Amino acid sequence: SQQGEEDPQALSIQEGENATMNCSYKTSINNLQWYRQNSGRGLVHLILIRSNEREKHSGRLRVTLDTSKKSSSLLITASRAADTASYFCATAGYLRAGSYQLTFGKGTKLSVIP
Amino acid sequence: DSGVTQTPKHLITATGQRVTLRCSPRSGDLSVYWYQQSLDQGLQFLIHYYNGEERAKGNILERFSAQQFPDLHSELNLSSLELGDSALYFCASSPRTGVVSGELFFGEGSRLTVL
């Protein structure tokens, strides 16, 4: 079952514009991670934000986390054609003793038009 | 390059058959995770091994099994294959027991097509 739900499912923007993707989840989490996947390739980790953090930056990426609303957003500033990919949020939640599970949403497909 | 190696990259087989997917984690990583990615179900967690021991099971069918060997590589065995098993199967590794501390490193996946 999917815990994270990304919104929108697809996003098309012009190069240079900012892209914002949102993620909502249902249960308590230890951390939330964002991954990128180029078509048919493996997932690449972008950024991790812990449940006690509210905002985190990495290069052109900004992630926010609102645990009261169980939501997160990923902002990509000054987008480039190379940012075209699917973006997934993944929530790390407690599964049972000794194990946490990383549960992925269905992703947002971002197209950046040159 | 994540350092996680998966073989084969592509596999075409028939219904009812059995296949084995192989994963070599990053050097030094003790945890191996298997995920299935399909268009309708998205990314589904299958199973997690840590240093040879099964740690957690997700949505893994009884027809599927996995193991992690002493050299830390892992194999996912899929048997009595059905058309619906066609998917991308990803292996991911991490140095720790779980995802509390950090990220997973994903391989490029094995694309299984069942005809």
PDB file of C-alpha atoms in Angstrom:
ATOM      1  CA  SER A   1       0.000   0.000   0.000  1.00  0.00           C
ATOM      2  CA  GLN A   2       1.163   3.532  -0.698  1.00  0.00           C
ATOM      3  CA  GLN A   3       1.575   5.919   2.198  1.00  0.00           C
ATOM      4  CA  GLY A   4       2.816   9.006   0.404  1.00  0.00           C
ATOM      5  CA  GLU A   5       0.635  10.632  -2.217  1.00  0.00           C
ATOM      6  CA  GLU A   6       2.265  13.173  -4.500  1.00  0.00           C
ATOM      7  CA  ASP A   7       0.484  16.068  -6.064  1.00  0.00           C
ATOM      8  CA  PRO A   8       0.340  16.887  -8.906  1.00  0.00           C
ATOM      9  CA  GLN A   9       0.718  13.601 -10.784  1.00  0.00           C
ATOM     10  CA  ALA A  10       2.285  15.473 -13.682  1.00  0.00           C
ATOM     11  CA  LEU A  11       3.816  18.925 -14.034  1.00  0.00           C
ATOM     12  CA  SER A  12       5.078  20.686 -17.122  1.00  0.00           C
ATOM     13  CA  ILE A  13       7.061  23.922 -16.832  1.00  0.00           C
ATOM     14  CA  GLN A  14       9.450  26.079 -18.832  1.00  0.00           C
ATOM     15  CA  GLU A  15      13.163  26.015 -18.172  1.00  0.00           C
ATOM     16  CA  GLY A  16      14.077  28.576 -15.544  1.00  0.00           C
ATOM     17  CA  GLU A  17      10.764  28.352 -13.705  1.00  0.00           C
ATOM     18  CA  ASN A  18      10.355  26.850 -10.249  1.00  0.00           C
ATOM     19  CA  ALA A  19       8.698  23.481  -9.745  1.00  0.00           C
ATOM     20  CA  THR A  20       6.783  22.589  -6.611  1.00  0.00           C
ATOM     21  CA  MET A  21       5.655  19.084  -5.751  1.00  0.00           C
ATOM     22  CA  ASN A  22       3.638  18.110  -2.712  1.00  0.00           C
ATOM     23  CA  CYS A  23       3.418  14.926  -0.719  1.00  0.00           C
ATOM     24  CA  SER A  24       0.884  13.872   1.876  1.00  0.00           C
ATOM     25  CA  TYR A  25       1.112  10.854   4.135  1.00  0.00           C
ATOM     26  CA  LYS A  26      -1.056   9.134   6.698  1.00  0.00           C
ATOM     27  CA  THR A  27       0.893   7.761   9.649  1.00  0.00           C
ATOM     28  CA  SER A  28       3.663   9.021  11.910  1.00  0.00           C
ATOM     29  CA  ILE A  29       7.126   8.962  10.405  1.00  0.00           C
ATOM     30  CA  ASN A  30      10.754   9.058  11.445  1.00  0.00           C
ATOM     31  CA  ASN A  31      11.881  10.870   8.315  1.00  0.00           C
ATOM     32  CA  LEU A  32      10.747  11.718   4.833  1.00  0.00           C
ATOM     33  CA  GLN A  33      12.928  11.386   1.763  1.00  0.00           C
ATOM     34  CA  TRP A  34      12.672  12.558  -1.826  1.00  0.00           C
ATOM     35  CA  TYR A  35      14.018  10.517  -4.714  1.00  0.00           C
ATOM     36  CA  ARG A  36      14.337  11.154  -8.419  1.00  0.00           C
ATOM     37  CA  GLN A  37      13.953   8.583 -11.180  1.00  0.00           C
ATOM     38  CA  ASN A  38      14.870   9.153 -14.784  1.00  0.00           C
ATOM     39  CA  SER A  39      12.749   7.110 -17.149  1.00  0.00           C
ATOM     40  CA  GLY A  40      13.307   3.394 -16.566  1.00  0.00           C
ATOM     41  CA  ARG A  41      16.357   3.980 -14.384  1.00  0.00           C
ATOM     42  CA  GLY A  42      17.123   3.482 -10.724  1.00  0.00           C
ATOM     43  CA  LEU A  43      16.027   5.903  -8.030  1.00  0.00           C
ATOM     44  CA  VAL A  44      18.474   8.507  -6.819  1.00  0.00           C
ATOM     45  CA  HIS A  45      18.231   9.986  -3.340  1.00  0.00           C
ATOM     46  CA  LEU A  46      17.838  13.770  -3.286  1.00  0.00           C
ATOM     47  CA  ILE A  47      17.257  14.854   0.277  1.00  0.00           C
ATOM     48  CA  LEU A  48      16.143  13.588   3.689  1.00  0.00           C
ATOM     49  CA  ILE A  49      14.256  15.596   6.274  1.00  0.00           C
ATOM     50  CA  ARG A  50      13.726  14.291   9.788  1.00  0.00           C
ATOM     51  CA  SER A  51      10.441  14.538  11.639  1.00  0.00           C
ATOM     52  CA  ASN A  52      11.825  17.222  13.975  1.00  0.00           C
ATOM     53  CA  GLU A  53      12.965  19.428  11.079  1.00  0.00           C
ATOM     54  CA  ARG A  54      10.761  21.898   9.236  1.00  0.00           C
ATOM     55  CA  GLU A  55      12.894  22.912   6.267  1.00  0.00           C
ATOM     56  CA  LYS A  56      16.009  21.742   4.513  1.00  0.00           C
ATOM     57  CA  HIS A  57      18.019  22.976   1.548  1.00  0.00           C
ATOM     58  CA  SER A  58      20.365  21.251  -0.849  1.00  0.00           C
ATOM     59  CA  GLY A  59      21.567  23.235  -3.847  1.00  0.00           C
ATOM     60  CA  ARG A  60      18.477  24.171  -5.886  1.00  0.00           C
ATOM     61  CA  LEU A  61      16.252  21.959  -3.740  1.00  0.00           C
ATOM     62  CA  ARG A  62      14.164  23.087  -0.801  1.00  0.00           C
ATOM     63  CA  VAL A  63      12.099  20.650   1.211  1.00  0.00           C
ATOM     64  CA  THR A  64       9.562  21.516   3.885  1.00  0.00           C
ATOM     65  CA  LEU A  65       7.846  19.208   6.309  1.00  0.00           C
ATOM     66  CA  ASP A  66       4.684  19.880   8.287  1.00  0.00           C
ATOM     67  CA  THR A  67       4.086  16.932  10.599  1.00  0.00           C
ATOM     68  CA  SER A  68       0.851  18.430  11.928  1.00  0.00           C
ATOM     69  CA  LYS A  69      -0.600  18.347   8.424  1.00  0.00           C
ATOM     70  CA  LYS A  70       1.340  15.216   7.460  1.00  0.00           C
ATOM     71  CA  SER A  71       2.626  16.888   4.344  1.00  0.00           C
ATOM     72  CA  SER A  72       5.860  17.829   2.638  1.00  0.00           C
ATOM     73  CA  SER A  73       6.815  19.857  -0.398  1.00  0.00           C
ATOM     74  CA  LEU A  74       9.777  19.776  -2.723  1.00  0.00           C
ATOM     75  CA  LEU A  75      10.736  22.973  -4.516  1.00  0.00           C
ATOM     76  CA  ILE A  76      13.185  22.916  -7.400  1.00  0.00           C
ATOM     77  CA  THR A  77      14.314  26.421  -8.270  1.00  0.00           C
ATOM     78  CA  ALA A  78      15.522  27.616 -11.665  1.00  0.00           C
ATOM     79  CA  SER A  79      14.626  24.318 -13.319  1.00  0.00           C
ATOM     80  CA  ARG A  80      16.673  22.855 -16.140  1.00  0.00           C
ATOM     81  CA  ALA A  81      15.794  20.404 -18.898  1.00  0.00           C
ATOM     82  CA  ALA A  82      17.960  17.862 -17.079  1.00  0.00           C
ATOM     83  CA  ASP A  83      15.534  18.001 -14.136  1.00  0.00           C
ATOM     84  CA  THR A  84      12.956  16.171 -16.273  1.00  0.00           C
ATOM     85  CA  ALA A  85      12.208  13.014 -14.287  1.00  0.00           C
ATOM     86  CA  SER A  86       9.743  11.457 -11.862  1.00  0.00           C
ATOM     87  CA  TYR A  87      10.004  12.573  -8.258  1.00  0.00           C
ATOM     88  CA  PHE A  88       8.937  10.380  -5.364  1.00  0.00           C
ATOM     89  CA  CYS A  89       8.462  11.081  -1.712  1.00  0.00           C
ATOM     90  CA  ALA A  90       9.157   8.210   0.636  1.00  0.00           C
ATOM     91  CA  THR A  91       8.237   8.012   4.283  1.00  0.00           C
ATOM     92  CA  ALA A  92      10.299   6.067   6.785  1.00  0.00           C
ATOM     93  CA  GLY A  93       7.961   4.585   9.336  1.00  0.00           C
ATOM     94  CA  TYR A  94       8.302   2.014  12.049  1.00  0.00           C
ATOM     95  CA  LEU A  95       7.348  -1.445  10.831  1.00  0.00           C
ATOM     96  CA  ARG A  96       8.310  -3.644  13.751  1.00  0.00           C
ATOM     97  CA  ALA A  97      11.208  -4.237  16.112  1.00  0.00           C
ATOM     98  CA  GLY A  98      14.464  -3.627  14.318  1.00  0.00           C
ATOM     99  CA  SER A  99      12.943  -2.487  11.075  1.00  0.00           C
ATOM    100  CA  TYR A 100      11.674   0.639   9.484  1.00  0.00           C
ATOM    101  CA  GLN A 101      10.013   0.583   6.120  1.00  0.00           C
ATOM    102  CA  LEU A 102      10.481   3.146   3.369  1.00  0.00           C
ATOM    103  CA  THR A 103       7.114   3.575   1.662  1.00  0.00           C
ATOM    104  CA  PHE A 104       6.949   5.383  -1.657  1.00  0.00           C
ATOM    105  CA  GLY A 105       4.227   7.437  -3.251  1.00  0.00           C
ATOM    106  CA  LYS A 106       3.309   7.112  -6.924  1.00  0.00           C
ATOM    107  CA  GLY A 107       5.384  10.097  -7.916  1.00  0.00           C
ATOM    108  CA  THR A 108       5.133  13.357  -9.797  1.00  0.00           C
ATOM    109  CA  LYS A 109       6.273  13.334 -13.401  1.00  0.00           C
ATOM    110  CA  LEU A 110       8.083  16.607 -14.093  1.00  0.00           C
ATOM    111  CA  SER A 111       8.730  17.810 -17.624  1.00  0.00           C
ATOM    112  CA  VAL A 112      10.969  20.849 -18.067  1.00  0.00           C
ATOM    113  CA  ILE A 113      10.647  22.348 -21.528  1.00  0.00           C
ATOM    114  CA  PRO A 114      13.795  24.011 -22.906  1.00  0.00           C
TER     115      PRO A 114
ATOM    116  CA  ASP B   1      26.611   5.028 -10.396  1.00  0.00           C
ATOM    117  CA  SER B   2      25.140   4.005  -7.036  1.00  0.00           C
ATOM    118  CA  GLY B   3      27.493   1.066  -6.572  1.00  0.00           C
ATOM    119  CA  VAL B   4      24.573  -1.394  -6.453  1.00  0.00           C
ATOM    120  CA  THR B   5      24.669  -3.960  -9.251  1.00  0.00           C
ATOM    121  CA  GLN B   6      21.668  -5.861 -10.475  1.00  0.00           C
ATOM    122  CA  THR B   7      21.562  -8.667 -13.007  1.00  0.00           C
ATOM    123  CA  PRO B   8      20.054  -9.377 -15.425  1.00  0.00           C
ATOM    124  CA  LYS B   9      18.961  -5.961 -16.706  1.00  0.00           C
ATOM    125  CA  HIS B  10      16.224  -7.451 -18.845  1.00  0.00           C
ATOM    126  CA  LEU B  11      14.503 -10.802 -18.678  1.00  0.00           C
ATOM    127  CA  ILE B  12      11.706 -12.216 -20.825  1.00  0.00           C
ATOM    128  CA  THR B  13      10.068 -15.445 -19.796  1.00  0.00           C
ATOM    129  CA  ALA B  14       6.812 -17.348 -19.984  1.00  0.00           C
ATOM    130  CA  THR B  15       4.008 -17.824 -17.486  1.00  0.00           C
ATOM    131  CA  GLY B  16       4.634 -20.617 -15.032  1.00  0.00           C
ATOM    132  CA  GLN B  17       8.390 -20.256 -15.184  1.00  0.00           C
ATOM    133  CA  ARG B  18      10.852 -19.403 -12.408  1.00  0.00           C
ATOM    134  CA  VAL B  19      13.530 -16.709 -12.478  1.00  0.00           C
ATOM    135  CA  THR B  20      16.252 -15.483 -10.151  1.00  0.00           C
ATOM    136  CA  LEU B  21      17.278 -11.851  -9.882  1.00  0.00           C
ATOM    137  CA  ARG B  22      20.617 -11.022  -8.386  1.00  0.00           C
ATOM    138  CA  CYS B  23      21.813  -7.995  -6.449  1.00  0.00           C
ATOM    139  CA  SER B  24      25.254  -6.984  -5.250  1.00  0.00           C
ATOM    140  CA  PRO B  25      25.027  -4.173  -2.698  1.00  0.00           C
ATOM    141  CA  ARG B  26      27.513  -1.339  -2.321  1.00  0.00           C
ATOM    142  CA  SER B  27      30.753  -2.407  -0.746  1.00  0.00           C
ATOM    143  CA  GLY B  28      30.276  -2.565   3.001  1.00  0.00           C
ATOM    144  CA  ASP B  29      26.486  -2.191   2.993  1.00  0.00           C
ATOM    145  CA  LEU B  30      24.828  -4.801   5.163  1.00  0.00           C
ATOM    146  CA  SER B  31      21.176  -4.092   4.329  1.00  0.00           C
ATOM    147  CA  VAL B  32      19.493  -5.117   1.112  1.00  0.00           C
ATOM    148  CA  TYR B  33      15.943  -4.175   0.170  1.00  0.00           C
ATOM    149  CA  TRP B  34      13.867  -5.434  -2.737  1.00  0.00           C
ATOM    150  CA  TYR B  35      11.160  -3.332  -4.377  1.00  0.00           C
ATOM    151  CA  GLN B  36       8.767  -4.005  -7.223  1.00  0.00           C
ATOM    152  CA  GLN B  37       7.714  -1.155  -9.508  1.00  0.00           C
ATOM    153  CA  SER B  38       4.724  -1.520 -11.769  1.00  0.00           C
ATOM    154  CA  LEU B  39       2.550   1.049 -13.521  1.00  0.00           C
ATOM    155  CA  ASP B  40      -0.568   0.307 -11.510  1.00  0.00           C
ATOM    156  CA  GLN B  41       0.915  -0.395  -8.063  1.00  0.00           C
ATOM    157  CA  GLY B  42       3.861   1.985  -8.048  1.00  0.00           C
ATOM    158  CA  LEU B  43       6.872   1.086  -5.905  1.00  0.00           C
ATOM    159  CA  GLN B  44       6.067  -1.731  -3.502  1.00  0.00           C
ATOM    160  CA  PHE B  45       8.403  -2.866  -0.733  1.00  0.00           C
ATOM    161  CA  LEU B  46       8.963  -6.608  -0.893  1.00  0.00           C
ATOM    162  CA  ILE B  47      11.551  -7.647   1.665  1.00  0.00           C
ATOM    163  CA  HIS B  48      14.527  -6.455   3.726  1.00  0.00           C
ATOM    164  CA  TYR B  49      17.626  -8.397   4.716  1.00  0.00           C
ATOM    165  CA  TYR B  50      20.330  -7.297   7.093  1.00  0.00           C
ATOM    166  CA  ASN B  51      23.622  -9.183   7.267  1.00  0.00           C
ATOM    167  CA  GLY B  52      22.032 -12.395   6.074  1.00  0.00           C
ATOM    168  CA  GLU B  53      18.899 -12.255   8.205  1.00  0.00           C
ATOM    169  CA  GLU B  54      15.410 -11.385   7.073  1.00  0.00           C
ATOM    170  CA  ARG B  55      14.300  -8.228   8.873  1.00  0.00           C
ATOM    171  CA  ALA B  56      10.972  -7.322   7.342  1.00  0.00           C
ATOM    172  CA  LYS B  57       8.481  -8.454   4.761  1.00  0.00           C
ATOM    173  CA  GLY B  58       6.239  -6.201   2.783  1.00  0.00           C
ATOM    174  CA  ASN B  59       3.869  -7.060  -0.040  1.00  0.00           C
ATOM    175  CA  ILE B  60       5.777 -10.123  -1.121  1.00  0.00           C
ATOM    176  CA  LEU B  61       3.798 -12.958  -2.643  1.00  0.00           C
ATOM    177  CA  GLU B  62       4.261 -16.511  -1.367  1.00  0.00           C
ATOM    178  CA  ARG B  63       5.527 -17.432  -4.843  1.00  0.00           C
ATOM    179  CA  PHE B  64       8.443 -15.082  -4.266  1.00  0.00           C
ATOM    180  CA  SER B  65      11.366 -15.679  -1.943  1.00  0.00           C
ATOM    181  CA  ALA B  66      14.682 -14.056  -1.260  1.00  0.00           C
ATOM    182  CA  GLN B  67      17.913 -14.645   0.563  1.00  0.00           C
ATOM    183  CA  GLN B  68      21.099 -12.825   1.410  1.00  0.00           C
ATOM    184  CA  PHE B  69      24.323 -14.768   1.273  1.00  0.00           C
ATOM    185  CA  PRO B  70      27.439 -14.526   3.504  1.00  0.00           C
ATOM    186  CA  ASP B  71      29.147 -12.313   0.907  1.00  0.00           C
ATOM    187  CA  LEU B  72      26.072 -10.017   1.275  1.00  0.00           C
ATOM    188  CA  HIS B  73      24.776 -10.387  -2.246  1.00  0.00           C
ATOM    189  CA  SER B  74      21.089 -11.150  -2.471  1.00  0.00           C
ATOM    190  CA  GLU B  75      18.823 -13.088  -4.776  1.00  0.00           C
ATOM    191  CA  LEU B  76      15.109 -12.709  -5.373  1.00  0.00           C
ATOM    192  CA  ASN B  77      13.421 -15.847  -6.651  1.00  0.00           C
ATOM    193  CA  LEU B  78      10.132 -15.533  -8.496  1.00  0.00           C
ATOM    194  CA  SER B  79       8.261 -18.737  -9.304  1.00  0.00           C
ATOM    195  CA  SER B  80       5.044 -19.785 -11.039  1.00  0.00           C
ATOM    196  CA  LEU B  81       5.211 -16.493 -12.875  1.00  0.00           C
ATOM    197  CA  GLU B  82       2.045 -14.741 -13.947  1.00  0.00           C
ATOM    198  CA  LEU B  83       1.497 -11.942 -16.435  1.00  0.00           C
ATOM    199  CA  GLY B  84       0.963  -9.541 -13.549  1.00  0.00           C
ATOM    200  CA  ASP B  85       4.470 -10.167 -12.261  1.00  0.00           C
ATOM    201  CA  SER B  86       5.849  -8.164 -15.174  1.00  0.00           C
ATOM    202  CA  ALA B  87       7.556  -5.198 -13.538  1.00  0.00           C
ATOM    203  CA  LEU B  88      10.814  -3.505 -12.706  1.00  0.00           C
ATOM    204  CA  TYR B  89      12.455  -5.100  -9.684  1.00  0.00           C
ATOM    205  CA  PHE B  90      14.822  -2.898  -7.746  1.00  0.00           C
ATOM    206  CA  CYS B  91      17.391  -3.758  -5.180  1.00  0.00           C
ATOM    207  CA  ALA B  92      18.609  -1.091  -2.789  1.00  0.00           C
ATOM    208  CA  SER B  93      21.267  -1.155  -0.113  1.00  0.00           C
ATOM    209  CA  SER B  94      22.235   0.831   2.934  1.00  0.00           C
ATOM    210  CA  PRO B  95      24.975   0.497   5.510  1.00  0.00           C
ATOM    211  CA  ARG B  96      22.585   0.264   8.436  1.00  0.00           C
ATOM    212  CA  THR B  97      19.696  -1.825   9.601  1.00  0.00           C
ATOM    213  CA  GLY B  98      17.011   0.512   8.484  1.00  0.00           C
ATOM    214  CA  VAL B  99      16.083   3.767   6.858  1.00  0.00           C
ATOM    215  CA  VAL B 100      16.070   5.737  10.071  1.00  0.00           C
ATOM    216  CA  SER B 101      19.541   7.060   9.581  1.00  0.00           C
ATOM    217  CA  GLY B 102      19.699   7.714   5.905  1.00  0.00           C
ATOM    218  CA  GLU B 103      19.108   7.001   2.317  1.00  0.00           C
ATOM    219  CA  LEU B 104      18.847   3.902   0.223  1.00  0.00           C
ATOM    220  CA  PHE B 105      21.109   3.367  -2.765  1.00  0.00           C
ATOM    221  CA  PHE B 106      19.229   1.830  -5.663  1.00  0.00           C
ATOM    222  CA  GLY B 107      20.448  -0.349  -8.475  1.00  0.00           C
ATOM    223  CA  GLU B 108      19.314   0.165 -12.047  1.00  0.00           C
ATOM    224  CA  GLY B 109      16.717  -2.567 -11.758  1.00  0.00           C
ATOM    225  CA  SER B 110      15.846  -5.799 -13.530  1.00  0.00           C
ATOM    226  CA  ARG B 111      13.003  -5.487 -16.003  1.00  0.00           C
ATOM    227  CA  LEU B 112      10.957  -8.685 -16.036  1.00  0.00           C
ATOM    228  CA  THR B 113       8.506  -9.367 -18.827  1.00  0.00           C
ATOM    229  CA  VAL B 114       6.235 -12.394 -18.505  1.00  0.00           C
ATOM    230  CA  LEU B 115       4.572 -13.479 -21.736  1.00  0.00           C
TER     231      LEU B 115
END
